[in-house]
């Protein structure tokens, strides 16, 4: 008898499900058993009842060649980013990150000095976000570097924000500005291609400091969750913007069972990013909607909080919540309405 069980012919490709479809498919039927598990799969972090507070847990994995390219990503920045993007998921629950554990898979291509550099970035981020590195695992890899970070955080029970609490007529707010991280990546890719063609040419990165910083050294939105606390605002729903505004808005809409309408003229794009998008012949709003890696927050608030937030330019009201029956819509600058899709909006194909 073969020790390998014949499982028959299994031919379903991962692409046919997509990332979120695959997670849904694999985790379908999982029912949590412990009364301390308040929220399992499906939000930015899992939520665990610790008695007086909730504990938050989230994992993010970065893979060489998929999430980062070491030909332009300094290892110190990579270490910083690995921590920052995990802290971002705790911010999305309105919590404070406290500890991380760190899993590393390394190929023998890496020197001790290189790994020290990676850890310089990790330590710097831990310092900046007030997080303790409390453990992890180290192993070898046959194909490049993989960094898996698990972050633990906490939040007062009455301050927690899920993706699921948005109410009809709430305002949709985003922090900072969007699209710059994606444009930073375009610059780095362009310079890499030029360097490959002619290695004597030094990369020209002048004047692009802001977009490069947004790509290479993203920050979790701790300053914004602090402001919300000071203003005594608890969002009705919240998510961090890792995949682009439209995809995150659709997550809020699905989890909250509401419709979302976004207004093109409200979407905040930094002016240097705007100029750069034009240089690349890209629509800057497309970069904001579909670019990703900005790590800003997208949240909904009751209208009673409008006065408190409107004075602060770091917060932009980008739309409002409607009944689910109205669907998810994008109102373009010319006033026309389009269905909002994960890639942006339908008119994007022509722009
Ligand atoms: P985020 O972009 O906020 O990091 P993801 O889109 O990666 O969130 O994940 C969505 C949800 O699915 C999260 O609750 C996450 O914990 C869960 N998840 C992702 N991958 C897996 C997996 N392989 N097994 C179980 N749960 C997963
Ligand atoms: Mg997230």
mmCIF file of C-alpha atoms and ligand atoms in Angstrom:
data_model
loop_
_atom_site.group_PDB
_atom_site.id
_atom_site.type_symbol
_atom_site.label_atom_id
_atom_site.label_comp_id
_atom_site.label_asym_id
_atom_site.label_seq_id
_atom_site.Cartn_x
_atom_site.Cartn_y
_atom_site.Cartn_z
ATOM 1 C CA UNK A 1 0.000 0.000 0.000
ATOM 2 C CA UNK A 2 1.296 3.424 -0.866
ATOM 3 C CA UNK A 3 1.985 5.711 2.072
ATOM 4 C CA UNK A 4 0.684 8.482 -0.126
ATOM 5 C CA UNK A 5 -3.063 8.550 -0.230
ATOM 6 C CA UNK A 6 -4.497 8.976 -3.725
ATOM 7 C CA UNK A 7 -6.502 12.168 -3.515
ATOM 8 C CA UNK A 8 -7.693 11.928 -7.119
ATOM 9 C CA UNK A 9 -7.296 14.732 -9.641
ATOM 10 C CA UNK A 10 -7.443 18.158 -8.015
ATOM 11 C CA UNK A 11 -7.300 20.914 -10.551
ATOM 12 C CA UNK A 12 -8.833 24.041 -9.004
ATOM 13 C CA UNK A 13 -6.369 26.888 -9.444
ATOM 14 C CA UNK A 14 -5.792 29.403 -6.656
ATOM 15 C CA UNK A 15 -6.313 32.249 -9.159
ATOM 16 C CA UNK A 16 -9.858 31.096 -9.798
ATOM 17 C CA UNK A 17 -10.749 31.985 -6.200
ATOM 18 C CA UNK A 18 -8.583 35.041 -5.641
ATOM 19 C CA UNK A 19 -6.970 35.891 -2.275
ATOM 20 C CA UNK A 20 -10.147 36.625 -0.338
ATOM 21 C CA UNK A 21 -12.103 33.822 -2.018
ATOM 22 C CA UNK A 22 -9.346 31.393 -1.083
ATOM 23 C CA UNK A 23 -9.331 32.485 2.584
ATOM 24 C CA UNK A 24 -13.140 32.175 2.683
ATOM 25 C CA UNK A 25 -12.974 28.756 1.050
ATOM 26 C CA UNK A 26 -10.300 27.331 3.348
ATOM 27 C CA UNK A 27 -11.729 28.752 6.558
ATOM 28 C CA UNK A 28 -15.345 27.951 5.734
ATOM 29 C CA UNK A 29 -16.970 26.010 8.562
ATOM 30 C CA UNK A 30 -14.479 27.060 11.243
ATOM 31 C CA UNK A 31 -16.480 27.795 14.365
ATOM 32 C CA UNK A 32 -14.658 29.247 17.352
ATOM 33 C CA UNK A 33 -14.848 27.060 20.476
ATOM 34 C CA UNK A 34 -13.595 29.324 23.230
ATOM 35 C CA UNK A 35 -15.804 31.939 24.813
ATOM 36 C CA UNK A 36 -12.749 34.225 25.044
ATOM 37 C CA UNK A 37 -12.581 34.335 21.211
ATOM 38 C CA UNK A 38 -14.708 37.398 20.513
ATOM 39 C CA UNK A 39 -13.807 37.745 16.807
ATOM 40 C CA UNK A 40 -11.918 35.239 14.688
ATOM 41 C CA UNK A 41 -11.180 35.486 10.974
ATOM 42 C CA UNK A 42 -12.521 38.404 8.986
ATOM 43 C CA UNK A 43 -11.262 41.635 10.487
ATOM 44 C CA UNK A 44 -7.868 43.361 10.650
ATOM 45 C CA UNK A 45 -7.072 41.514 13.871
ATOM 46 C CA UNK A 46 -8.620 38.748 15.941
ATOM 47 C CA UNK A 47 -10.187 39.882 19.223
ATOM 48 C CA UNK A 48 -9.719 38.007 22.500
ATOM 49 C CA UNK A 49 -11.480 38.784 25.751
ATOM 50 C CA UNK A 50 -8.906 39.387 28.491
ATOM 51 C CA UNK A 51 -11.389 40.409 31.156
ATOM 52 C CA UNK A 52 -11.003 44.168 31.519
ATOM 53 C CA UNK A 53 -9.743 44.701 27.948
ATOM 54 C CA UNK A 54 -9.672 43.061 24.563
ATOM 55 C CA UNK A 55 -6.451 41.629 23.207
ATOM 56 C CA UNK A 56 -5.829 41.979 19.454
ATOM 57 C CA UNK A 57 -3.776 39.569 17.318
ATOM 58 C CA UNK A 58 -2.748 39.874 13.683
ATOM 59 C CA UNK A 59 -0.146 38.322 11.346
ATOM 60 C CA UNK A 60 1.379 39.650 8.138
ATOM 61 C CA UNK A 61 3.887 37.874 5.949
ATOM 62 C CA UNK A 62 6.400 39.563 3.623
ATOM 63 C CA UNK A 63 8.023 37.466 0.905
ATOM 64 C CA UNK A 64 11.047 38.435 -1.185
ATOM 65 C CA UNK A 65 10.157 38.922 -4.837
ATOM 66 C CA UNK A 66 6.460 39.268 -3.967
ATOM 67 C CA UNK A 67 6.302 42.040 -1.375
ATOM 68 C CA UNK A 68 9.776 43.496 -1.602
ATOM 69 C CA UNK A 69 12.701 43.738 -3.969
ATOM 70 C CA UNK A 70 16.052 44.026 -2.235
ATOM 71 C CA UNK A 71 17.615 45.713 -5.242
ATOM 72 C CA UNK A 72 15.963 48.918 -4.056
ATOM 73 C CA UNK A 73 14.571 48.151 -0.614
ATOM 74 C CA UNK A 74 17.281 48.706 2.019
ATOM 75 C CA UNK A 75 17.108 45.956 4.649
ATOM 76 C CA UNK A 76 16.748 48.486 7.439
ATOM 77 C CA UNK A 77 13.648 49.900 5.776
ATOM 78 C CA UNK A 78 12.305 46.402 5.211
ATOM 79 C CA UNK A 79 12.624 45.620 8.919
ATOM 80 C CA UNK A 80 10.852 48.845 9.798
ATOM 81 C CA UNK A 81 8.089 48.197 7.280
ATOM 82 C CA UNK A 82 7.487 44.625 8.509
ATOM 83 C CA UNK A 83 6.684 46.011 11.966
ATOM 84 C CA UNK A 84 4.802 49.115 10.794
ATOM 85 C CA UNK A 85 2.335 47.221 8.591
ATOM 86 C CA UNK A 86 1.462 44.922 11.490
ATOM 87 C CA UNK A 87 0.972 47.812 13.896
ATOM 88 C CA UNK A 88 -1.295 49.274 11.212
ATOM 89 C CA UNK A 89 -3.728 46.352 11.632
ATOM 90 C CA UNK A 90 -3.915 47.052 15.377
ATOM 91 C CA UNK A 91 -4.619 50.741 14.626
ATOM 92 C CA UNK A 92 -7.457 49.578 12.370
ATOM 93 C CA UNK A 93 -9.109 48.045 15.447
ATOM 94 C CA UNK A 94 -8.540 51.355 17.321
ATOM 95 C CA UNK A 95 -6.025 49.584 19.571
ATOM 96 C CA UNK A 96 -2.439 49.990 20.761
ATOM 97 C CA UNK A 97 0.233 47.513 19.660
ATOM 98 C CA UNK A 98 2.218 46.067 22.566
ATOM 99 C CA UNK A 99 4.265 43.047 21.451
ATOM 100 C CA UNK A 100 5.460 41.337 18.287
ATOM 101 C CA UNK A 101 6.920 37.950 17.504
ATOM 102 C CA UNK A 102 8.985 37.561 14.369
ATOM 103 C CA UNK A 103 9.466 34.559 12.089
ATOM 104 C CA UNK A 104 12.391 34.615 9.652
ATOM 105 C CA UNK A 105 13.201 32.233 6.806
ATOM 106 C CA UNK A 106 16.625 32.957 5.319
ATOM 107 C CA UNK A 107 18.641 31.696 2.390
ATOM 108 C CA UNK A 108 22.416 31.388 2.807
ATOM 109 C CA UNK A 109 22.794 34.442 0.566
ATOM 110 C CA UNK A 110 22.324 36.638 3.647
ATOM 111 C CA UNK A 111 25.291 37.690 5.744
ATOM 112 C CA UNK A 112 25.187 38.409 9.452
ATOM 113 C CA UNK A 113 25.804 42.086 8.640
ATOM 114 C CA UNK A 114 22.782 42.139 6.341
ATOM 115 C CA UNK A 115 20.587 40.652 9.048
ATOM 116 C CA UNK A 116 21.908 43.177 11.564
ATOM 117 C CA UNK A 117 20.694 45.866 9.207
ATOM 118 C CA UNK A 118 17.257 44.229 9.028
ATOM 119 C CA UNK A 119 17.144 44.154 12.816
ATOM 120 C CA UNK A 120 18.218 47.809 13.067
ATOM 121 C CA UNK A 121 14.982 48.641 11.251
ATOM 122 C CA UNK A 122 12.933 46.235 13.356
ATOM 123 C CA UNK A 123 14.338 47.723 16.580
ATOM 124 C CA UNK A 124 13.763 51.269 15.372
ATOM 125 C CA UNK A 125 10.118 50.521 14.597
ATOM 126 C CA UNK A 126 9.656 48.756 17.956
ATOM 127 C CA UNK A 127 11.041 51.878 19.633
ATOM 128 C CA UNK A 128 8.860 54.224 17.589
ATOM 129 C CA UNK A 129 5.631 52.279 18.167
ATOM 130 C CA UNK A 130 6.359 51.331 21.785
ATOM 131 C CA UNK A 131 6.297 47.612 20.938
ATOM 132 C CA UNK A 132 8.338 44.794 22.537
ATOM 133 C CA UNK A 133 9.858 42.059 20.375
ATOM 134 C CA UNK A 134 9.152 39.036 22.558
ATOM 135 C CA UNK A 135 9.967 36.002 20.410
ATOM 136 C CA UNK A 136 9.874 34.363 17.027
ATOM 137 C CA UNK A 137 11.459 31.623 14.978
ATOM 138 C CA UNK A 138 14.416 31.390 12.582
ATOM 139 C CA UNK A 139 14.840 28.824 9.839
ATOM 140 C CA UNK A 140 16.409 28.397 6.421
ATOM 141 C CA UNK A 141 14.738 29.010 3.099
ATOM 142 C CA UNK A 142 15.491 27.732 -0.385
ATOM 143 C CA UNK A 143 14.172 30.864 -2.044
ATOM 144 C CA UNK A 144 14.957 34.219 -0.529
ATOM 145 C CA UNK A 145 13.811 35.946 2.593
ATOM 146 C CA UNK A 146 10.456 35.652 4.327
ATOM 147 C CA UNK A 147 9.447 37.737 7.317
ATOM 148 C CA UNK A 148 6.338 36.870 9.265
ATOM 149 C CA UNK A 149 5.327 39.209 12.057
ATOM 150 C CA UNK A 150 2.582 38.551 14.571
ATOM 151 C CA UNK A 151 1.503 41.554 16.561
ATOM 152 C CA UNK A 152 -0.384 41.644 19.842
ATOM 153 C CA UNK A 153 -2.257 44.713 20.937
ATOM 154 C CA UNK A 154 -4.960 45.839 23.296
ATOM 155 C CA UNK A 155 -7.979 48.083 23.262
ATOM 156 C CA UNK A 156 -10.600 49.247 25.752
ATOM 157 C CA UNK A 157 -13.761 47.251 25.192
ATOM 158 C CA UNK A 158 -15.835 50.353 24.514
ATOM 159 C CA UNK A 159 -13.293 51.688 21.960
ATOM 160 C CA UNK A 160 -12.946 48.683 19.655
ATOM 161 C CA UNK A 161 -13.789 49.241 15.987
ATOM 162 C CA UNK A 162 -14.655 46.395 13.649
ATOM 163 C CA UNK A 163 -15.129 46.512 9.902
ATOM 164 C CA UNK A 164 -18.762 45.775 10.539
ATOM 165 C CA UNK A 165 -20.369 48.722 12.380
ATOM 166 C CA UNK A 166 -20.976 51.329 9.637
ATOM 167 C CA UNK A 167 -24.499 52.810 9.718
ATOM 168 C CA UNK A 168 -26.576 54.430 6.965
ATOM 169 C CA UNK A 169 -25.811 58.194 6.759
ATOM 170 C CA UNK A 170 -22.422 57.830 8.477
ATOM 171 C CA UNK A 171 -19.573 59.823 6.954
ATOM 172 C CA UNK A 172 -16.601 57.989 5.444
ATOM 173 C CA UNK A 173 -13.287 59.481 6.452
ATOM 174 C CA UNK A 174 -9.749 58.720 5.410
ATOM 175 C CA UNK A 175 -6.542 59.911 7.042
ATOM 176 C CA UNK A 176 -3.525 61.505 5.341
ATOM 177 C CA UNK A 177 -3.289 61.168 1.586
ATOM 178 C CA UNK A 178 -3.460 58.268 -0.833
ATOM 179 C CA UNK A 179 -1.664 56.913 -3.889
ATOM 180 C CA UNK A 180 1.846 58.133 -3.028
ATOM 181 C CA UNK A 181 3.215 54.732 -1.979
ATOM 182 C CA UNK A 182 2.194 53.256 -5.327
ATOM 183 C CA UNK A 183 3.856 56.108 -7.202
ATOM 184 C CA UNK A 184 6.990 55.604 -5.089
ATOM 185 C CA UNK A 185 7.033 52.016 -6.331
ATOM 186 C CA UNK A 186 6.703 53.208 -9.944
ATOM 187 C CA UNK A 187 9.773 55.431 -9.501
ATOM 188 C CA UNK A 188 11.804 52.588 -7.988
ATOM 189 C CA UNK A 189 10.778 50.200 -10.756
ATOM 190 C CA UNK A 190 11.607 52.791 -13.419
ATOM 191 C CA UNK A 191 15.070 53.437 -11.981
ATOM 192 C CA UNK A 192 15.702 49.697 -11.634
ATOM 193 C CA UNK A 193 14.887 49.131 -15.306
ATOM 194 C CA UNK A 194 17.148 52.003 -16.351
ATOM 195 C CA UNK A 195 19.958 50.664 -14.179
ATOM 196 C CA UNK A 196 19.589 47.207 -15.744
ATOM 197 C CA UNK A 197 19.911 48.730 -19.200
ATOM 198 C CA UNK A 198 22.849 50.923 -18.269
ATOM 199 C CA UNK A 199 24.537 50.209 -14.916
ATOM 200 C CA UNK A 200 26.740 53.302 -15.210
ATOM 201 C CA UNK A 201 23.720 55.582 -14.759
ATOM 202 C CA UNK A 202 23.067 56.455 -11.139
ATOM 203 C CA UNK A 203 19.406 56.395 -10.124
ATOM 204 C CA UNK A 204 17.793 59.806 -10.224
ATOM 205 C CA UNK A 205 15.537 59.977 -7.201
ATOM 206 C CA UNK A 206 15.729 63.724 -6.612
ATOM 207 C CA UNK A 207 12.503 65.572 -5.897
ATOM 208 C CA UNK A 208 10.617 62.383 -5.132
ATOM 209 C CA UNK A 209 11.404 62.141 -1.434
ATOM 210 C CA UNK A 210 7.800 62.092 -0.301
ATOM 211 C CA UNK A 211 6.533 59.273 -2.521
ATOM 212 C CA UNK A 212 9.712 57.247 -1.931
ATOM 213 C CA UNK A 213 9.341 57.601 1.824
ATOM 214 C CA UNK A 214 5.722 56.492 1.561
ATOM 215 C CA UNK A 215 6.810 53.333 -0.262
ATOM 216 C CA UNK A 216 10.023 52.548 1.618
ATOM 217 C CA UNK A 217 9.145 53.690 5.127
ATOM 218 C CA UNK A 218 5.404 53.484 5.652
ATOM 219 C CA UNK A 219 4.071 54.445 9.072
ATOM 220 C CA UNK A 220 1.187 52.936 10.987
ATOM 221 C CA UNK A 221 -1.467 55.527 11.762
ATOM 222 C CA UNK A 222 -0.865 55.748 15.527
ATOM 223 C CA UNK A 223 -1.051 59.523 15.481
ATOM 224 C CA UNK A 224 -4.568 59.402 14.043
ATOM 225 C CA UNK A 225 -5.935 56.869 16.519
ATOM 226 C CA UNK A 226 -4.551 59.138 19.263
ATOM 227 C CA UNK A 227 -6.341 62.163 17.817
ATOM 228 C CA UNK A 228 -9.602 60.207 17.623
ATOM 229 C CA UNK A 229 -9.192 59.333 21.294
ATOM 230 C CA UNK A 230 -8.542 62.993 22.225
ATOM 231 C CA UNK A 231 -11.605 64.084 20.252
ATOM 232 C CA UNK A 232 -13.646 61.384 21.958
ATOM 233 C CA UNK A 233 -14.619 59.817 18.632
ATOM 234 C CA UNK A 234 -15.087 56.054 18.317
ATOM 235 C CA UNK A 235 -15.559 55.231 14.612
ATOM 236 C CA UNK A 236 -18.498 52.981 13.794
ATOM 237 C CA UNK A 237 -16.241 50.909 11.521
ATOM 238 C CA UNK A 238 -12.583 51.032 10.500
ATOM 239 C CA UNK A 239 -9.982 49.324 8.278
ATOM 240 C CA UNK A 240 -6.414 50.157 7.288
ATOM 241 C CA UNK A 241 -5.727 50.982 3.654
ATOM 242 C CA UNK A 242 -3.227 48.350 2.571
ATOM 243 C CA UNK A 243 -4.774 47.436 -0.786
ATOM 244 C CA UNK A 244 -6.168 50.754 -2.079
ATOM 245 C CA UNK A 245 -9.174 52.844 -1.118
ATOM 246 C CA UNK A 246 -11.749 51.060 -3.272
ATOM 247 C CA UNK A 247 -10.910 47.551 -2.060
ATOM 248 C CA UNK A 248 -11.019 48.660 1.602
ATOM 249 C CA UNK A 249 -14.274 50.572 1.109
ATOM 250 C CA UNK A 250 -15.779 47.377 -0.326
ATOM 251 C CA UNK A 251 -14.610 45.429 2.752
ATOM 252 C CA UNK A 252 -16.381 47.930 5.034
ATOM 253 C CA UNK A 253 -19.488 47.773 2.881
ATOM 254 C CA UNK A 254 -19.572 43.959 2.872
ATOM 255 C CA UNK A 255 -18.876 43.546 6.603
ATOM 256 C CA UNK A 256 -21.315 46.309 7.604
ATOM 257 C CA UNK A 257 -23.979 45.319 5.045
ATOM 258 C CA UNK A 258 -24.319 48.877 3.785
ATOM 259 C CA UNK A 259 -23.659 50.764 0.565
ATOM 260 C CA UNK A 260 -20.764 53.169 0.184
ATOM 261 C CA UNK A 261 -20.520 56.194 -2.067
ATOM 262 C CA UNK A 262 -17.128 57.797 -2.683
ATOM 263 C CA UNK A 263 -16.599 61.215 -4.287
ATOM 264 C CA UNK A 264 -13.693 61.634 -6.678
ATOM 265 C CA UNK A 265 -13.260 65.327 -5.840
ATOM 266 C CA UNK A 266 -12.789 64.546 -2.148
ATOM 267 C CA UNK A 267 -10.049 61.920 -2.417
ATOM 268 C CA UNK A 268 -6.847 63.355 -0.903
ATOM 269 C CA UNK A 269 -3.742 63.068 -3.090
ATOM 270 C CA UNK A 270 -0.512 64.882 -2.221
ATOM 271 C CA UNK A 271 0.453 67.458 -4.868
ATOM 272 C CA UNK A 272 3.855 65.842 -5.541
ATOM 273 C CA UNK A 273 2.076 62.521 -6.112
ATOM 274 C CA UNK A 274 -0.399 64.297 -8.390
ATOM 275 C CA UNK A 275 2.429 65.748 -10.521
ATOM 276 C CA UNK A 276 4.217 62.439 -10.647
ATOM 277 C CA UNK A 277 1.090 60.567 -11.724
ATOM 278 C CA UNK A 278 0.794 62.995 -14.619
ATOM 279 C CA UNK A 279 4.434 62.361 -15.494
ATOM 280 C CA UNK A 280 3.723 58.597 -15.575
ATOM 281 C CA UNK A 281 0.546 59.185 -17.581
ATOM 282 C CA UNK A 282 -1.490 57.711 -14.760
ATOM 283 C CA UNK A 283 -4.706 58.889 -13.234
ATOM 284 C CA UNK A 284 -3.794 59.992 -9.670
ATOM 285 C CA UNK A 285 -7.226 58.942 -8.410
ATOM 286 C CA UNK A 286 -6.618 55.475 -9.828
ATOM 287 C CA UNK A 287 -3.394 55.347 -7.772
ATOM 288 C CA UNK A 288 -5.391 56.263 -4.640
ATOM 289 C CA UNK A 289 -8.186 53.784 -5.336
ATOM 290 C CA UNK A 290 -6.140 50.795 -6.434
ATOM 291 C CA UNK A 291 -2.509 51.510 -5.579
ATOM 292 C CA UNK A 292 -2.197 50.203 -2.062
ATOM 293 C CA UNK A 293 0.428 50.300 0.683
ATOM 294 C CA UNK A 294 -0.500 53.763 1.931
ATOM 295 C CA UNK A 295 -1.406 52.349 5.377
ATOM 296 C CA UNK A 296 -3.801 55.175 6.112
ATOM 297 C CA UNK A 297 -7.047 54.495 7.953
ATOM 298 C CA UNK A 298 -10.516 54.430 6.408
ATOM 299 C CA UNK A 299 -13.346 54.745 8.888
ATOM 300 C CA UNK A 300 -16.961 55.742 9.318
ATOM 301 C CA UNK A 301 -18.382 58.135 11.923
ATOM 302 C CA UNK A 302 -21.806 59.353 12.893
ATOM 303 C CA UNK A 303 -22.594 62.822 11.508
ATOM 304 C CA UNK A 304 -22.568 64.279 15.033
ATOM 305 C CA UNK A 305 -18.747 64.122 14.917
ATOM 306 C CA UNK A 306 -18.456 66.173 11.727
ATOM 307 C CA UNK A 307 -17.690 69.502 13.457
ATOM 308 C CA UNK A 308 -14.892 67.951 15.513
ATOM 309 C CA UNK A 309 -13.053 66.515 12.511
ATOM 310 C CA UNK A 310 -13.643 69.089 9.814
ATOM 311 C CA UNK A 311 -10.966 71.487 11.139
ATOM 312 C CA UNK A 312 -8.196 68.928 10.891
ATOM 313 C CA UNK A 313 -6.693 68.631 7.373
ATOM 314 C CA UNK A 314 -5.348 65.168 8.257
ATOM 315 C CA UNK A 315 -8.901 63.828 8.048
ATOM 316 C CA UNK A 316 -10.857 63.967 4.792
ATOM 317 C CA UNK A 317 -14.493 63.068 4.353
ATOM 318 C CA UNK A 318 -14.438 61.049 1.133
ATOM 319 C CA UNK A 319 -18.018 59.836 1.035
ATOM 320 C CA UNK A 320 -21.000 58.579 2.954
ATOM 321 C CA UNK A 321 -22.800 55.396 3.875
ATOM 322 C CA UNK A 322 -26.058 54.465 2.185
ATOM 323 C CA UNK A 323 -28.520 51.632 2.393
ATOM 324 C CA UNK A 324 -27.148 48.373 1.009
ATOM 325 C CA UNK A 325 -29.739 48.460 -1.794
ATOM 326 C CA UNK A 326 -27.979 51.485 -3.305
ATOM 327 C CA UNK A 327 -24.779 49.483 -3.822
ATOM 328 C CA UNK A 328 -21.264 50.897 -3.876
ATOM 329 C CA UNK A 329 -20.787 53.936 -6.045
ATOM 330 C CA UNK A 330 -18.145 56.312 -7.244
ATOM 331 C CA UNK A 331 -19.195 59.856 -8.134
ATOM 332 C CA UNK A 332 -16.749 61.211 -10.717
ATOM 333 C CA UNK A 333 -15.796 64.894 -10.975
ATOM 334 C CA UNK A 334 -18.311 65.421 -13.788
ATOM 335 C CA UNK A 335 -21.115 64.262 -11.478
ATOM 336 C CA UNK A 336 -21.603 60.889 -13.164
ATOM 337 C CA UNK A 337 -22.087 57.852 -10.928
ATOM 338 C CA UNK A 338 -20.269 54.535 -11.488
ATOM 339 C CA UNK A 339 -20.271 51.206 -9.668
ATOM 340 C CA UNK A 340 -17.255 51.033 -7.355
ATOM 341 C CA UNK A 341 -15.123 47.943 -8.004
ATOM 342 C CA UNK A 342 -12.052 46.575 -6.214
ATOM 343 C CA UNK A 343 -9.945 47.930 -9.085
ATOM 344 C CA UNK A 344 -11.446 51.415 -8.916
ATOM 345 C CA UNK A 345 -14.488 52.238 -10.954
ATOM 346 C CA UNK A 346 -15.735 51.076 -14.311
ATOM 347 C CA UNK A 347 -14.837 54.257 -16.210
ATOM 348 C CA UNK A 348 -11.199 53.688 -15.251
ATOM 349 C CA UNK A 349 -10.712 51.435 -18.260
ATOM 350 C CA UNK A 350 -11.159 54.469 -20.497
ATOM 351 C CA UNK A 351 -9.067 56.907 -18.504
HETATM 352 P P1 LIG B 1 -5.203 42.480 6.286
HETATM 353 O O1 LIG B 1 -5.103 43.001 4.870
HETATM 354 O O2 LIG B 1 -5.915 43.407 7.203
HETATM 355 O O3 LIG B 1 -3.865 42.005 6.841
HETATM 356 P P2 LIG B 1 -6.084 40.032 5.151
HETATM 357 O O4 LIG B 1 -6.797 40.494 3.941
HETATM 358 O O5 LIG B 1 -4.682 39.549 5.010
HETATM 359 O O6 LIG B 1 -6.137 41.197 6.236
HETATM 360 O O7 LIG B 1 -6.911 38.885 5.843
HETATM 361 C C1 LIG B 1 -8.309 38.982 5.997
HETATM 362 C C2 LIG B 1 -8.730 38.086 7.146
HETATM 363 O O8 LIG B 1 -8.440 36.720 6.866
HETATM 364 C C3 LIG B 1 -8.020 38.388 8.457
HETATM 365 O O9 LIG B 1 -8.952 38.231 9.510
HETATM 366 C C4 LIG B 1 -6.939 37.332 8.530
HETATM 367 O O10 LIG B 1 -6.583 37.039 9.860
HETATM 368 C C5 LIG B 1 -7.601 36.148 7.856
HETATM 369 N N1 LIG B 1 -6.651 35.230 7.193
HETATM 370 C C6 LIG B 1 -5.786 35.536 6.192
HETATM 371 N N2 LIG B 1 -5.121 34.454 5.774
HETATM 372 C C7 LIG B 1 -5.553 33.420 6.534
HETATM 373 C C8 LIG B 1 -5.253 32.021 6.599
HETATM 374 N N3 LIG B 1 -4.351 31.483 5.783
HETATM 375 N N4 LIG B 1 -5.915 31.277 7.509
HETATM 376 C C9 LIG B 1 -6.809 31.818 8.338
HETATM 377 N N5 LIG B 1 -7.159 33.118 8.331
HETATM 378 C C10 LIG B 1 -6.550 33.919 7.445
HETATM 379 MG MG1 LIG B 2 -5.695 45.398 7.551
#
